[in-house]
CSV table of C-alpha atoms in Angstrom, one decimal:
chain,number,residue,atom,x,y,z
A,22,UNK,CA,43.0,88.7,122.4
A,23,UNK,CA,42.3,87.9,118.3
A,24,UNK,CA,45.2,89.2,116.3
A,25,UNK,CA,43.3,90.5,113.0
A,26,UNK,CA,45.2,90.9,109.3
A,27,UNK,CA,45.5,94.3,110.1
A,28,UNK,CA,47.4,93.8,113.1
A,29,UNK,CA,49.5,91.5,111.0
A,30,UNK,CA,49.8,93.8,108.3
A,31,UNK,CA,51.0,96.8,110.7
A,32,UNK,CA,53.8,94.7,112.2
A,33,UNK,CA,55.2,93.1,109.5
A,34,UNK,CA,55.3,97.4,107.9
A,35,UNK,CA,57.0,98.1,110.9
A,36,UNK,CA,59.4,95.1,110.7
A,37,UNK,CA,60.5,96.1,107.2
A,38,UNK,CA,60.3,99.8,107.4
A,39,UNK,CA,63.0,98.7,110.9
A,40,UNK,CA,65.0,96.7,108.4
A,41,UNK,CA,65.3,99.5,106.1
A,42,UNK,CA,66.0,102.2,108.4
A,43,UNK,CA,68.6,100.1,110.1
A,44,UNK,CA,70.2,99.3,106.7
A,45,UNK,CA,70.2,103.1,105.3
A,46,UNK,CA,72.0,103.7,108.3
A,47,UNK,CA,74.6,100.8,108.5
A,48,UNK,CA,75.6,101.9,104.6
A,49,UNK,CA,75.5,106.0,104.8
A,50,UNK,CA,77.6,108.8,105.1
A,51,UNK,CA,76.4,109.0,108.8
A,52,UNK,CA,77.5,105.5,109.7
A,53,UNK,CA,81.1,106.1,108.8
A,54,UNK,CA,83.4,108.8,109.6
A,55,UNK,CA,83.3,110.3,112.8
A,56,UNK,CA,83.2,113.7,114.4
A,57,UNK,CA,86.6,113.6,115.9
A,58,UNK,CA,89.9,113.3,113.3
A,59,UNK,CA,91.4,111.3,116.0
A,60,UNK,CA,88.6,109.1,116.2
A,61,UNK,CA,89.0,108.9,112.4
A,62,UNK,CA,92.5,107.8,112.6
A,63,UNK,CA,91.9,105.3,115.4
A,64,UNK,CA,88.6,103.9,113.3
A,65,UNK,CA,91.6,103.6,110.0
A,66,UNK,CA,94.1,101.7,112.3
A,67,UNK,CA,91.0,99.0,113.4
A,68,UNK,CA,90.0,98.3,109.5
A,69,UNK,CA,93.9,97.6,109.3
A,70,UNK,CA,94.8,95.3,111.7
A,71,UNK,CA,97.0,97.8,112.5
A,72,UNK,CA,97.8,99.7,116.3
A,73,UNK,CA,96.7,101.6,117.7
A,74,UNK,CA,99.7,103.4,117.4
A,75,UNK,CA,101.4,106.2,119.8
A,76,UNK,CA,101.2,109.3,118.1
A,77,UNK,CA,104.2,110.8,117.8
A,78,UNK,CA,103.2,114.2,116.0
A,79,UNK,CA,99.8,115.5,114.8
A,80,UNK,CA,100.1,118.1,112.1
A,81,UNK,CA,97.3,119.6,111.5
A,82,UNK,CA,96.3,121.3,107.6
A,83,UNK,CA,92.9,122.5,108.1
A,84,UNK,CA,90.9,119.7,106.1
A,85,UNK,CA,93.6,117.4,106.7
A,86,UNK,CA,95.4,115.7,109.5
A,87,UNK,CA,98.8,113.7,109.4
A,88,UNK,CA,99.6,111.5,113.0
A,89,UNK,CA,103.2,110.0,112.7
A,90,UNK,CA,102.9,107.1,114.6
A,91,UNK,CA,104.3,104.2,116.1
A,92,UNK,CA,103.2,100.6,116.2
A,93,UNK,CA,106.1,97.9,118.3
A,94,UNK,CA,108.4,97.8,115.5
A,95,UNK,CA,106.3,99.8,113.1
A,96,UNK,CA,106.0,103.1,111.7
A,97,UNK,CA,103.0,105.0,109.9
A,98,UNK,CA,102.1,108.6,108.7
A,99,UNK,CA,98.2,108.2,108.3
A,100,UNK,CA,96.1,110.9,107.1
A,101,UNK,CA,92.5,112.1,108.0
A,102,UNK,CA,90.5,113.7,105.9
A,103,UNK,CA,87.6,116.4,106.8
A,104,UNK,CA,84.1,116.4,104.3
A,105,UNK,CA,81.2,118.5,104.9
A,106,UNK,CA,80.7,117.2,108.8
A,107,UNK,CA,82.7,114.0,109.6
A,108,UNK,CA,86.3,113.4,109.3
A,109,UNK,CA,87.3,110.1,107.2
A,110,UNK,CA,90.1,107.7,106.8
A,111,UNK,CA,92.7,108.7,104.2
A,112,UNK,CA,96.4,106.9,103.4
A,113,UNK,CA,98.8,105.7,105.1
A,114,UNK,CA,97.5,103.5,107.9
A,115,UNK,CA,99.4,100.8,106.5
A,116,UNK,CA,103.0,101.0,108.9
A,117,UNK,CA,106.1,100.4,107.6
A,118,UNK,CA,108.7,97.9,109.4
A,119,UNK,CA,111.9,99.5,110.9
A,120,UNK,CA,114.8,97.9,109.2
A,121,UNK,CA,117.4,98.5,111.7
A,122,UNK,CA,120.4,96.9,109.7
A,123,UNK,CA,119.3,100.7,107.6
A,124,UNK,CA,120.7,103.7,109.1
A,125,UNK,CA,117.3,105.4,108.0
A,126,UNK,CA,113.9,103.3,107.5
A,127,UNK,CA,111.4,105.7,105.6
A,128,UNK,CA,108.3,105.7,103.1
A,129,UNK,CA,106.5,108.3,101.5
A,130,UNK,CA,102.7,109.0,100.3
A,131,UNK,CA,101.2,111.7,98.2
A,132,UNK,CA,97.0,112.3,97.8
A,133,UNK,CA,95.5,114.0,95.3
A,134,UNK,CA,94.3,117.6,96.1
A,135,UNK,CA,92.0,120.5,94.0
A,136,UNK,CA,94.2,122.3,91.4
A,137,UNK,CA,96.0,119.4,90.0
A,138,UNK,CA,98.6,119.6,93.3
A,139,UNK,CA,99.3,116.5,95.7
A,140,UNK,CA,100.1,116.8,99.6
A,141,UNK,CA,103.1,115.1,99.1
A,142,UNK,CA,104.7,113.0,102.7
A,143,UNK,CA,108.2,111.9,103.6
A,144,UNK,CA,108.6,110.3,106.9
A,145,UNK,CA,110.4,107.6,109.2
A,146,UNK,CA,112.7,106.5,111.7
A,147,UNK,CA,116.4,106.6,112.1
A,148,UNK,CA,118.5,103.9,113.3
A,149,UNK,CA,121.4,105.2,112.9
A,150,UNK,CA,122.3,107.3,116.4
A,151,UNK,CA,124.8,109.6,114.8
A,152,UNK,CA,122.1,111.2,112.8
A,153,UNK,CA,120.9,114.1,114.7
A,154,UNK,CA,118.9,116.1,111.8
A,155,UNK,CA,117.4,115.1,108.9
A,156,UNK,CA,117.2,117.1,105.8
A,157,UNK,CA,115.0,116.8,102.4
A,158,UNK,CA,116.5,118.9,99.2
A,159,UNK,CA,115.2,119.6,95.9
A,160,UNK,CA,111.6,120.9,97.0
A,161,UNK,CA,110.9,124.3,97.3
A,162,UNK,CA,107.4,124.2,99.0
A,163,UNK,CA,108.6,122.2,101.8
A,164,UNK,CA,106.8,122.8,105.1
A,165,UNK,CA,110.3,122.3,106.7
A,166,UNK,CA,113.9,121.6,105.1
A,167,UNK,CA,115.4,120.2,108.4
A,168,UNK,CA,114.2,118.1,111.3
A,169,UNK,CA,115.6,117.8,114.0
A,170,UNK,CA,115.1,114.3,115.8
A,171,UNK,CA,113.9,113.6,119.4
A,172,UNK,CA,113.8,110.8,121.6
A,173,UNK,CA,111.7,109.1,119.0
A,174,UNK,CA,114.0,108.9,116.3
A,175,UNK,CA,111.1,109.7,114.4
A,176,UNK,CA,110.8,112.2,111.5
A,177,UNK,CA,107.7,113.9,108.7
A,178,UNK,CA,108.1,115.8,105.6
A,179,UNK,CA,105.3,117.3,103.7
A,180,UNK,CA,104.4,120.0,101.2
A,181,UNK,CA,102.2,120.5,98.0
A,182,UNK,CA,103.2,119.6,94.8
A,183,UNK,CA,102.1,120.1,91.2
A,184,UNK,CA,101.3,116.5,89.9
A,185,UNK,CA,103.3,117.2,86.3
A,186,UNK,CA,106.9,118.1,88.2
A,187,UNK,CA,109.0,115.7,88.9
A,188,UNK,CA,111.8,117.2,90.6
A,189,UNK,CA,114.7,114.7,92.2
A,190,UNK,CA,114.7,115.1,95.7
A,191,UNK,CA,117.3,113.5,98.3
A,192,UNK,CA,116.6,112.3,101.7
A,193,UNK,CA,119.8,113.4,103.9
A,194,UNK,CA,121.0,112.3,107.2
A,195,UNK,CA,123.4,115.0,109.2
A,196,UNK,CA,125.8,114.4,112.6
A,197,UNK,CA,125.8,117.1,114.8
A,198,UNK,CA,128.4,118.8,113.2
A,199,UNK,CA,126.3,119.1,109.9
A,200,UNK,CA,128.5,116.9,107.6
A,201,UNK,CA,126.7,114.5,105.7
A,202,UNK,CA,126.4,110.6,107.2
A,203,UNK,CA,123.0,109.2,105.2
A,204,UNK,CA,121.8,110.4,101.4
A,205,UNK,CA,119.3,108.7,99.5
A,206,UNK,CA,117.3,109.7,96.4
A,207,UNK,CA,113.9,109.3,96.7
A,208,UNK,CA,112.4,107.4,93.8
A,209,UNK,CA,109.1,107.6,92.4
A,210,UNK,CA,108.2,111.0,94.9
């Protein structure tokens, strides 16, 4: 069989209109993402280096998803976030090592929202096996004051905030009793 230059001509359109299609896909919104928020959170850990983690608590804000997690020694509070179809990565992959020289091991994120507010998020693990409950004052909008711990150790905090307060806000530790054992100010939140 002759191959003409119109043969030619046809495969090497095909070739690059291949090319093309294959790198629109590789580099749009359909490539990324994925259809399932845990998916999402699973895809986050991978671009870290990071788990995968056993969810410890999925909290669920509509648009949004928080998983608490643990990684070995490691904890992490990373966020999903839905757009139009797809859910995407969002903060707080990165885990945080458990100091357990610390009666409390913690850290804290806060993404921007509409209407100049932050979904603000306090979470971690406690050492310390006298704590039974931990406790966040000086927010009003808290989605929780108290927590009580489980066999985890683990704990999560969240609320919107208006991004021009700065209110001080404490981090408490309570026995079973309710007296005091742990208090830390949280800087910077």
């Amino acid at each position: 069989m002759k191959i003409n230059k119109k043969h030619i001509d046809v495969i090497i359109e095909w070739s690059i209109a291949i090319v093309l299609l294959f790198i629109c896909y590789k580099y749009s919104f359909l490539s990324s993402g994925s259809f399932s928020p845990l998916k999402a959170h699973e895809q986050s850990e991978r671009t870290y280096h990071y788990g995968p983690s056993k969810i410890i608590k999925t909290i669920d804000l509509g648009k949004e998803k928080i998983y608490l997690g643990r990684y070995k020694e490691w904890f992490s509070g990373d966020t999903v976030k839905k757009e139009l179809i797809k859910w995407y990565p969002g903060e707080g992959v990165g885990g945080t090592l458990i100091d357990s020289s610390k009666q409390v091991s913690y850290s804290w994120y806060g993404s921007s929202t509409k209407n100049n507010e932050m979904i603000m998020k306090v979470f971690g693990y406690v050492s310390d096996p006298n704590i039974t409950t931990m406790q966040i004052d000086g927010e009003d909008k808290i989605s929780s004051a108290k927590y009580q711990l489980d066999e985890s150790r683990m704990f999560i905090f969240y609320w919107n905030e208006d991004n021009k307060l700065n209110r001080t806000k404490y981090l408490l530790g309570l026995d079973k009793d309710g007296k005091v054992i742990y208090k830390e100010e949280l800087i910077g939140l």
